[in-house]
PDB file of C-alpha atoms in Angstrom:
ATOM      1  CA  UNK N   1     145.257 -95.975 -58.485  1.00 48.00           C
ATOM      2  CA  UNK N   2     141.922 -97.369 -57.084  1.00 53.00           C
ATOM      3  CA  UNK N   3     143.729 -97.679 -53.326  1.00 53.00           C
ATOM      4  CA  UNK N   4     144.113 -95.652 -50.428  1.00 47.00           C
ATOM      5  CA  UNK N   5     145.434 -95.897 -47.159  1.00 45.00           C
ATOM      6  CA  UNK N   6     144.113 -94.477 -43.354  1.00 39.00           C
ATOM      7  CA  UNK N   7     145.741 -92.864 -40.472  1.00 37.00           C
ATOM      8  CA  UNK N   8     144.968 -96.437 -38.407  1.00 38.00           C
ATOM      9  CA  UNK N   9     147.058 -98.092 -41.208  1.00 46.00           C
ATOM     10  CA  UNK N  10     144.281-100.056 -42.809  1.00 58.00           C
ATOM     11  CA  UNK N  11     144.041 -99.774 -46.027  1.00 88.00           C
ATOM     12  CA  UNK N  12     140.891 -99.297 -48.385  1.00 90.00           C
ATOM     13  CA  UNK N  13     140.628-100.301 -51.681  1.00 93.00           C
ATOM     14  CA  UNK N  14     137.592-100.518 -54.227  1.00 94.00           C
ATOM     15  CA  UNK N  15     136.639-104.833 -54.317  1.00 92.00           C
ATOM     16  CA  UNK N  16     135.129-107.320 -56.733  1.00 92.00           C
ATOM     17  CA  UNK N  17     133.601-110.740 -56.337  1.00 90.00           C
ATOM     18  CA  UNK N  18     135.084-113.227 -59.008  1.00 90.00           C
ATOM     19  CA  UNK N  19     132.910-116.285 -58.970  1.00 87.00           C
ATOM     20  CA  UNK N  20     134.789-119.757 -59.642  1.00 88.00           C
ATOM     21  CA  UNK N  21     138.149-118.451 -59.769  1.00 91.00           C
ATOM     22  CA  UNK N  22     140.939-117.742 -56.823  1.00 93.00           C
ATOM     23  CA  UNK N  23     144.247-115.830 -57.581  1.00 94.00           C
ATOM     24  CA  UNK N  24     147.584-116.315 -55.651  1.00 94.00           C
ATOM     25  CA  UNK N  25     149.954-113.935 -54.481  1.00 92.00           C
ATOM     26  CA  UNK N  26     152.798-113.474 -57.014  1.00 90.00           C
ATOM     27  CA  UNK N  27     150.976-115.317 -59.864  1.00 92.00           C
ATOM     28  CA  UNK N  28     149.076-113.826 -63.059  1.00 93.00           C
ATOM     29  CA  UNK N  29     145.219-114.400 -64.688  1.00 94.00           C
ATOM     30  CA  UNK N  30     143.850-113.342 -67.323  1.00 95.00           C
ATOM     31  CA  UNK N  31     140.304-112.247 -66.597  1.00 95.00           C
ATOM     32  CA  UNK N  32     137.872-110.659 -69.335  1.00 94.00           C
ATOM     33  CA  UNK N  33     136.573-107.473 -68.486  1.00 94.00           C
ATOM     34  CA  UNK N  34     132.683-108.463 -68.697  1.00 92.00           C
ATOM     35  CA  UNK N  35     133.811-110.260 -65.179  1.00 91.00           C
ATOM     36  CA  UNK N  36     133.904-106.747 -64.047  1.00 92.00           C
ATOM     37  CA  UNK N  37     130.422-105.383 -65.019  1.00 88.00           C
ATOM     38  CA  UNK N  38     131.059-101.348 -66.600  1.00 86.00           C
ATOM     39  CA  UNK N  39     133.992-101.075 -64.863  1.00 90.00           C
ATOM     40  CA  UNK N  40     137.120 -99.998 -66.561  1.00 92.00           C
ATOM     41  CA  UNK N  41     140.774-100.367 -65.485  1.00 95.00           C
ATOM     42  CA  UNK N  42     144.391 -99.098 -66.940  1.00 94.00           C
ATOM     43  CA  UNK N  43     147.653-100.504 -66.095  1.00 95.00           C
ATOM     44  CA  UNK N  44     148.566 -99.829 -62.477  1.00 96.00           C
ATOM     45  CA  UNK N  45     145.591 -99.812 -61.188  1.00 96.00           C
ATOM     46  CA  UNK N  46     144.824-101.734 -57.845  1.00 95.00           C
ATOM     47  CA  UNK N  47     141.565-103.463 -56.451  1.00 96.00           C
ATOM     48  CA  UNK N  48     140.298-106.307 -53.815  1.00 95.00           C
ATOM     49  CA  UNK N  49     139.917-109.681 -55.863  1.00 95.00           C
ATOM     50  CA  UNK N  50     137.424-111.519 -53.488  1.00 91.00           C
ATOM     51  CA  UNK N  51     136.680-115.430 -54.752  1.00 89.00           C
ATOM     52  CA  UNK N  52     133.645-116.915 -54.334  1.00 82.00           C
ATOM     53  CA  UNK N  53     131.385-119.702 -55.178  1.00 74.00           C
ATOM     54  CA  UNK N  54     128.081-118.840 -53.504  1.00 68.00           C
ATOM     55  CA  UNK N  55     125.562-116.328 -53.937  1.00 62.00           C
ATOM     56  CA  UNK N  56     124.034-115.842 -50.320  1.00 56.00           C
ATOM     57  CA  UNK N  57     127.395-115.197 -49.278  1.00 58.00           C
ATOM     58  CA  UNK N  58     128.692-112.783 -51.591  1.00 57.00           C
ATOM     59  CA  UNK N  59     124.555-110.823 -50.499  1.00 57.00           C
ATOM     60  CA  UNK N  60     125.847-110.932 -46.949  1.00 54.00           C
ATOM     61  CA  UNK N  61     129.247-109.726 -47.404  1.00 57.00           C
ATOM     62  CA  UNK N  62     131.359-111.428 -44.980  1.00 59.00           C
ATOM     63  CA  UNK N  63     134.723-110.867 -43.888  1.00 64.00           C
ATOM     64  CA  UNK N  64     136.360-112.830 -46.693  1.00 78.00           C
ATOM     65  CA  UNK N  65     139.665-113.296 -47.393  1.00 88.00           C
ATOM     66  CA  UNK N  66     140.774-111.856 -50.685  1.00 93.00           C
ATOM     67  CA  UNK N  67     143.776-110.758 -52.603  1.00 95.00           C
ATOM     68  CA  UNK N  68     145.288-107.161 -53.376  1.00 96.00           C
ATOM     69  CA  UNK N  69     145.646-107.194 -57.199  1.00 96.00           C
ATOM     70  CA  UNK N  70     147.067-104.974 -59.730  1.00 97.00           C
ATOM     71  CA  UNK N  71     146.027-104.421 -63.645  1.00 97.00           C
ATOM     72  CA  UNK N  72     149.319-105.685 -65.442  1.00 97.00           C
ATOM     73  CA  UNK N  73     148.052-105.238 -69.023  1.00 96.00           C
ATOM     74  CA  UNK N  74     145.441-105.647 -71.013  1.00 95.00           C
ATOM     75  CA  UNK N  75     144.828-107.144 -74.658  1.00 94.00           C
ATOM     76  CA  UNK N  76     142.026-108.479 -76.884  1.00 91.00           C
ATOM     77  CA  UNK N  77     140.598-111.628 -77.853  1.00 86.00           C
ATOM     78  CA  UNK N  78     137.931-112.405 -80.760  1.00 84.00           C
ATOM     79  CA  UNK N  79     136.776-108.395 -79.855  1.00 85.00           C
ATOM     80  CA  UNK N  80     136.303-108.921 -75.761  1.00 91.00           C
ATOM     81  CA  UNK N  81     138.669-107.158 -73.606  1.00 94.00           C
ATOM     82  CA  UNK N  82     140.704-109.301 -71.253  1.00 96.00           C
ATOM     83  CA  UNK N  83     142.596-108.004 -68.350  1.00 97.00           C
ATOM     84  CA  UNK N  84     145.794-109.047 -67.160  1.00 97.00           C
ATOM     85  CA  UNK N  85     146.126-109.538 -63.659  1.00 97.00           C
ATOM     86  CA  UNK N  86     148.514-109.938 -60.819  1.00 97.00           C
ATOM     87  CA  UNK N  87     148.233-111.048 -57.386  1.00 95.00           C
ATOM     88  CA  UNK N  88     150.024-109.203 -54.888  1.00 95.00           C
ATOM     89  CA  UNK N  89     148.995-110.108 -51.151  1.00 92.00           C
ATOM     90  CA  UNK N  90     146.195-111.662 -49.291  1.00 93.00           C
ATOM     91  CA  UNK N  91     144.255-109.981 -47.123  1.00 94.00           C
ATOM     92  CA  UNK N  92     141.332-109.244 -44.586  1.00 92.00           C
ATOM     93  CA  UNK N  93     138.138-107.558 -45.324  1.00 90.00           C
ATOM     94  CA  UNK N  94     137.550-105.424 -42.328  1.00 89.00           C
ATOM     95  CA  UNK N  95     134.355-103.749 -43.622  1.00 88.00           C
ATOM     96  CA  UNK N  96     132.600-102.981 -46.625  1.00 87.00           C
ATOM     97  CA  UNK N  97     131.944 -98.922 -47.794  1.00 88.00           C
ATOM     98  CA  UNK N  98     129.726 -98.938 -51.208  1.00 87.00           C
ATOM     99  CA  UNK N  99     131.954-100.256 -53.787  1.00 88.00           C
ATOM    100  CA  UNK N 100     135.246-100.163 -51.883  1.00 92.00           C
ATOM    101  CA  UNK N 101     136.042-101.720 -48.695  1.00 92.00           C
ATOM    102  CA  UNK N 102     139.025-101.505 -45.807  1.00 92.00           C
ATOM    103  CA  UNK N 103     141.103-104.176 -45.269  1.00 94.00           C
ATOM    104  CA  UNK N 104     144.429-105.706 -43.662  1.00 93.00           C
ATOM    105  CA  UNK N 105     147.512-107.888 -44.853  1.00 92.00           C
ATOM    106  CA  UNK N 106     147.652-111.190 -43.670  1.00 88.00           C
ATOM    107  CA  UNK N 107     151.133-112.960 -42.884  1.00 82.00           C
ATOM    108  CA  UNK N 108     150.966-116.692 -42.697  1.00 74.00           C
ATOM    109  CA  UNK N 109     150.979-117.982 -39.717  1.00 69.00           C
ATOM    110  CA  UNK N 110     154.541-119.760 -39.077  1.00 67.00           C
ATOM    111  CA  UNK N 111     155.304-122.306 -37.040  1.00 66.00           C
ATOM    112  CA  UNK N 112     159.272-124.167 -36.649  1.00 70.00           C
ATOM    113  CA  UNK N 113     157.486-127.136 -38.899  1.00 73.00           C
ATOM    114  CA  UNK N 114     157.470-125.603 -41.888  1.00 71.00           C
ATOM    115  CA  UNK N 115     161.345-124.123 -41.857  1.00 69.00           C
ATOM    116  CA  UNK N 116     162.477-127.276 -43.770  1.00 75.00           C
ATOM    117  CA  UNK N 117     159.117-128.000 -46.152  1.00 82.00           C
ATOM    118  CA  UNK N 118     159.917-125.904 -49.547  1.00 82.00           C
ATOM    119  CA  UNK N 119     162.713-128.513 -50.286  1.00 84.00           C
ATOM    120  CA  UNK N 120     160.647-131.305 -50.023  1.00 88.00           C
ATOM    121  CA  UNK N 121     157.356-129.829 -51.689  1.00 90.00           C
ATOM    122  CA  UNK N 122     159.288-129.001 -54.506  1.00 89.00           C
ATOM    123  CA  UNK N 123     160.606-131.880 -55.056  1.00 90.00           C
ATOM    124  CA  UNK N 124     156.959-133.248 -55.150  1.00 92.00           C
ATOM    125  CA  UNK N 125     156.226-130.743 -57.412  1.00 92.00           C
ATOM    126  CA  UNK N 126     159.137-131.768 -59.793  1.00 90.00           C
ATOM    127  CA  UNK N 127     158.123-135.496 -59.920  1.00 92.00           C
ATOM    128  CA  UNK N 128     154.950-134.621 -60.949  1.00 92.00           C
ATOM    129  CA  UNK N 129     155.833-132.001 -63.938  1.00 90.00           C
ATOM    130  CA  UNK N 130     158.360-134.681 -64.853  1.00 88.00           C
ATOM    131  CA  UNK N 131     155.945-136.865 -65.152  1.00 88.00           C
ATOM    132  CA  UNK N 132     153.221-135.508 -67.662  1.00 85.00           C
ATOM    133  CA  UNK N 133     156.262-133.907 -69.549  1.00 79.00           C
ATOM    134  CA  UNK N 134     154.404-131.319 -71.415  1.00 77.00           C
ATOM    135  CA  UNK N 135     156.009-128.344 -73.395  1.00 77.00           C
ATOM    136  CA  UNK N 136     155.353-126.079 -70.338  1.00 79.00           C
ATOM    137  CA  UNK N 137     157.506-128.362 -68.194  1.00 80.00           C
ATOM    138  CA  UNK N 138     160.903-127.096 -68.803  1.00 81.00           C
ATOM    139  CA  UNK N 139     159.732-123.581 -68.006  1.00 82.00           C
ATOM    140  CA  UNK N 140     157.863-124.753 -64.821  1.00 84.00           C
ATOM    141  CA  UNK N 141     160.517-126.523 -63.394  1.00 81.00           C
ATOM    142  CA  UNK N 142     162.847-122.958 -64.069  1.00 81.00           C
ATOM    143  CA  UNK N 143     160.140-121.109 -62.518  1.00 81.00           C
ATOM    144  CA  UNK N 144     160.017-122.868 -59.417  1.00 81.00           C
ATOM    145  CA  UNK N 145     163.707-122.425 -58.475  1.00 77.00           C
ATOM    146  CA  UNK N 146     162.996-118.639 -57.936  1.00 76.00           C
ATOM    147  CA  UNK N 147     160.776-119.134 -54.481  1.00 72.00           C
ATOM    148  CA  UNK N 148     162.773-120.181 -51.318  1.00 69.00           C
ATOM    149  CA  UNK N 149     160.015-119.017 -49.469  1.00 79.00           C
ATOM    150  CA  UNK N 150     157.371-121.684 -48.192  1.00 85.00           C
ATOM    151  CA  UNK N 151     154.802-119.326 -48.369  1.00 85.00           C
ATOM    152  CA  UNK N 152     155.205-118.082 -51.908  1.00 86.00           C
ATOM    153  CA  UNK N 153     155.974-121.673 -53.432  1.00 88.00           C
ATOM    154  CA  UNK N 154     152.806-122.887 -52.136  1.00 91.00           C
ATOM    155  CA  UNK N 155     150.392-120.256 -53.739  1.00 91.00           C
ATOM    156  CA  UNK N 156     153.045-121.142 -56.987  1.00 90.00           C
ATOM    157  CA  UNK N 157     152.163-124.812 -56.736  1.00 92.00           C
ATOM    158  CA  UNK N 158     148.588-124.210 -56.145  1.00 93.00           C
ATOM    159  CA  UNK N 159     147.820-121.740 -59.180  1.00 91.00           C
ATOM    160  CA  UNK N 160     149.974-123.903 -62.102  1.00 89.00           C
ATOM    161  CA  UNK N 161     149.210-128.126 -60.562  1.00 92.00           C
ATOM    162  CA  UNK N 162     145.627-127.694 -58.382  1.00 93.00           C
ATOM    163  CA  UNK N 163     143.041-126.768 -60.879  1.00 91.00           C
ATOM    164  CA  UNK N 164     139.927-128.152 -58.800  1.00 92.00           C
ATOM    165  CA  UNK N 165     137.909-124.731 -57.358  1.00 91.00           C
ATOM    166  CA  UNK N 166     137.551-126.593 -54.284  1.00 91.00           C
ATOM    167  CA  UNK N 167     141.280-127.691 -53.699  1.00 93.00           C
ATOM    168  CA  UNK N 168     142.097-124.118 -54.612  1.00 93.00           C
ATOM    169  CA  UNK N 169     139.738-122.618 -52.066  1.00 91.00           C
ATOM    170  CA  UNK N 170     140.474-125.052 -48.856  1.00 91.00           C
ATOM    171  CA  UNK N 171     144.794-124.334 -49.985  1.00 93.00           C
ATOM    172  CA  UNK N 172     144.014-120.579 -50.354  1.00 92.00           C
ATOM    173  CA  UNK N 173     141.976-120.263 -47.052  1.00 89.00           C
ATOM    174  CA  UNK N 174     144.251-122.180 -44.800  1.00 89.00           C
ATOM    175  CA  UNK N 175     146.721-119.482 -42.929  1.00 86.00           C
ATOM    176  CA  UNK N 176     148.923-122.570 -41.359  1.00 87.00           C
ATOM    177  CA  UNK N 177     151.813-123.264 -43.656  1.00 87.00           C
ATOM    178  CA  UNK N 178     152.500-126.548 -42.588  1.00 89.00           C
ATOM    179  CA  UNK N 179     148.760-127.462 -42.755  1.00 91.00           C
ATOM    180  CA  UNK N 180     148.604-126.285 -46.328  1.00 92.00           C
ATOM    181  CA  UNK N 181     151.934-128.208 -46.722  1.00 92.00           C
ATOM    182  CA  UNK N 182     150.312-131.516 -45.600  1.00 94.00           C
ATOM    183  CA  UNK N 183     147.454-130.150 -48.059  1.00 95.00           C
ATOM    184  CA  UNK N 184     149.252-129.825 -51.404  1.00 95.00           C
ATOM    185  CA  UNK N 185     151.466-133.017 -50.779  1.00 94.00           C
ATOM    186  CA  UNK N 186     148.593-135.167 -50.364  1.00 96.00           C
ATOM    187  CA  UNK N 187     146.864-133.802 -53.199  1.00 96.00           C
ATOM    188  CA  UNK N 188     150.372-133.851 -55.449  1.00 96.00           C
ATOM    189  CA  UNK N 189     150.488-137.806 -54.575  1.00 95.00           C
ATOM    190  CA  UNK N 190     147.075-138.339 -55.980  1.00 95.00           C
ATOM    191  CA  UNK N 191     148.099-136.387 -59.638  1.00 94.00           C
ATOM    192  CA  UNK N 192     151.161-138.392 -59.347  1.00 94.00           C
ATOM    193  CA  UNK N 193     149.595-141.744 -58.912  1.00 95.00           C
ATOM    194  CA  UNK N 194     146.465-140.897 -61.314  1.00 94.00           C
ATOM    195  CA  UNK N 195     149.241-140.115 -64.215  1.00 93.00           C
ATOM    196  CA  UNK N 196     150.987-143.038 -63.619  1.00 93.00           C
ATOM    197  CA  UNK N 197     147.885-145.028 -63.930  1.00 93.00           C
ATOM    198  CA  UNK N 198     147.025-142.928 -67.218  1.00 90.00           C
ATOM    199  CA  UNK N 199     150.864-143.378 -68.937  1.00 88.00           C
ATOM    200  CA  UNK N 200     150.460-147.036 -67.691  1.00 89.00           C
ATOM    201  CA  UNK N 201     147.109-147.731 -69.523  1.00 90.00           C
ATOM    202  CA  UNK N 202     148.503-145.528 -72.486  1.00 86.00           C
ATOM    203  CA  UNK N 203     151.404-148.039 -72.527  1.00 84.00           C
ATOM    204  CA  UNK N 204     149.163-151.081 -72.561  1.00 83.00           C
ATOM    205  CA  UNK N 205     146.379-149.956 -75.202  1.00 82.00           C
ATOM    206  CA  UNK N 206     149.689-149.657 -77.267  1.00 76.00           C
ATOM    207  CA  UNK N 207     151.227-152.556 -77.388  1.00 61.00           C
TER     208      UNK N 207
END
């Protein structure tokens, strides 16, 4: 274990900047070890996954938001190491300490607007995997039936349909729920109406 906690309950952890990439609570990434410079890791093991896109700020080291993560598994590919990883829950940096920092949980913020929103987001989110029909589709739409929570859906939806950096950045910084509902169903309608333009073309080059 590469975690610890205090006596004033916040907890310390060693961190690493991960330029380009962001990580949601409850989902997995693969990420090759080179990311993590002569560092080594084994299964169990626990650090701060802090995203970023921009050098002066990592130099600076604000108090980002990152996420707790723990080393699933690891396995090889074409001889480079590549880590299996899993994101457990966003938090706080409080301060930095060398090569390990403290830091807090953070609980999204809830508000009574977002008590009835998971229905209707996933039914978004259904439309859309219905849509491009891929091989993955069947197992997506299984997977999503297993989050009831807003809160966890959200970061589901975000990881596996928003691949954009900067969609994934503005979803994963927002702490309102319902804000980062209005978020993802906006940008769902615009993959939904930008396949149906691309099956629609597809349908007209054919015949």
């Amino acid at each position: 274990m590469l975690m610890s906690q205090t006596d004033c309950m916040e907890s310390f952890a060693e961190y690493h900047f991960i330029k380009g990439k962001v990580i949601f609570c409850g989902c997995n990434m693969d990420i090759p070890a080179s990311r993590f410079g002569k560092k080594t890791f084994s299964r169990g093991d626990r650090f701060l996954f802090i995203p970023y896109n921009c050098l002066i700020k990592r130099l600076f080291k604000l108090r980002y938001m990152g996420v707790l993560c723990e080393i699933t598994g690891e396995k090889k590919s074409e001889d480079k190491i590549i880590y299996e990883v899993k994101g457990l829950h966003k938090v706080i940096i409080k301060n930095y300490k060398k090569d390990s920092a403290y830091f807090e949980e953070i609980f999204p913020a809830k508000n009574g607007k977002t008590e009835n929103v998971a229905g209707s987001l996933r039914k978004k989110a259904q439309e859309f995997v219905f849509l491009i029909n891929t091989e993955e589709s069947e197992k997506l739409i299984y997977l999503m039936n297993f989050s009831s929570d807003f809160s966890e859906f959200s970061d589901f939806v975000t990881n596996y349909f928003i691949l954009n950096y900067k969609d994934r950045i503005r979803i994963f910084s927002e702490r309102d729920l319902y804000k980062k509902y209005l978020m993802l169903h906006a940008m769902l309608d615009k993959l939904i109406i930008k396949t149906q333009k691309r099956i629609l073309r597809e349908k007209k080059s054919i015949g």
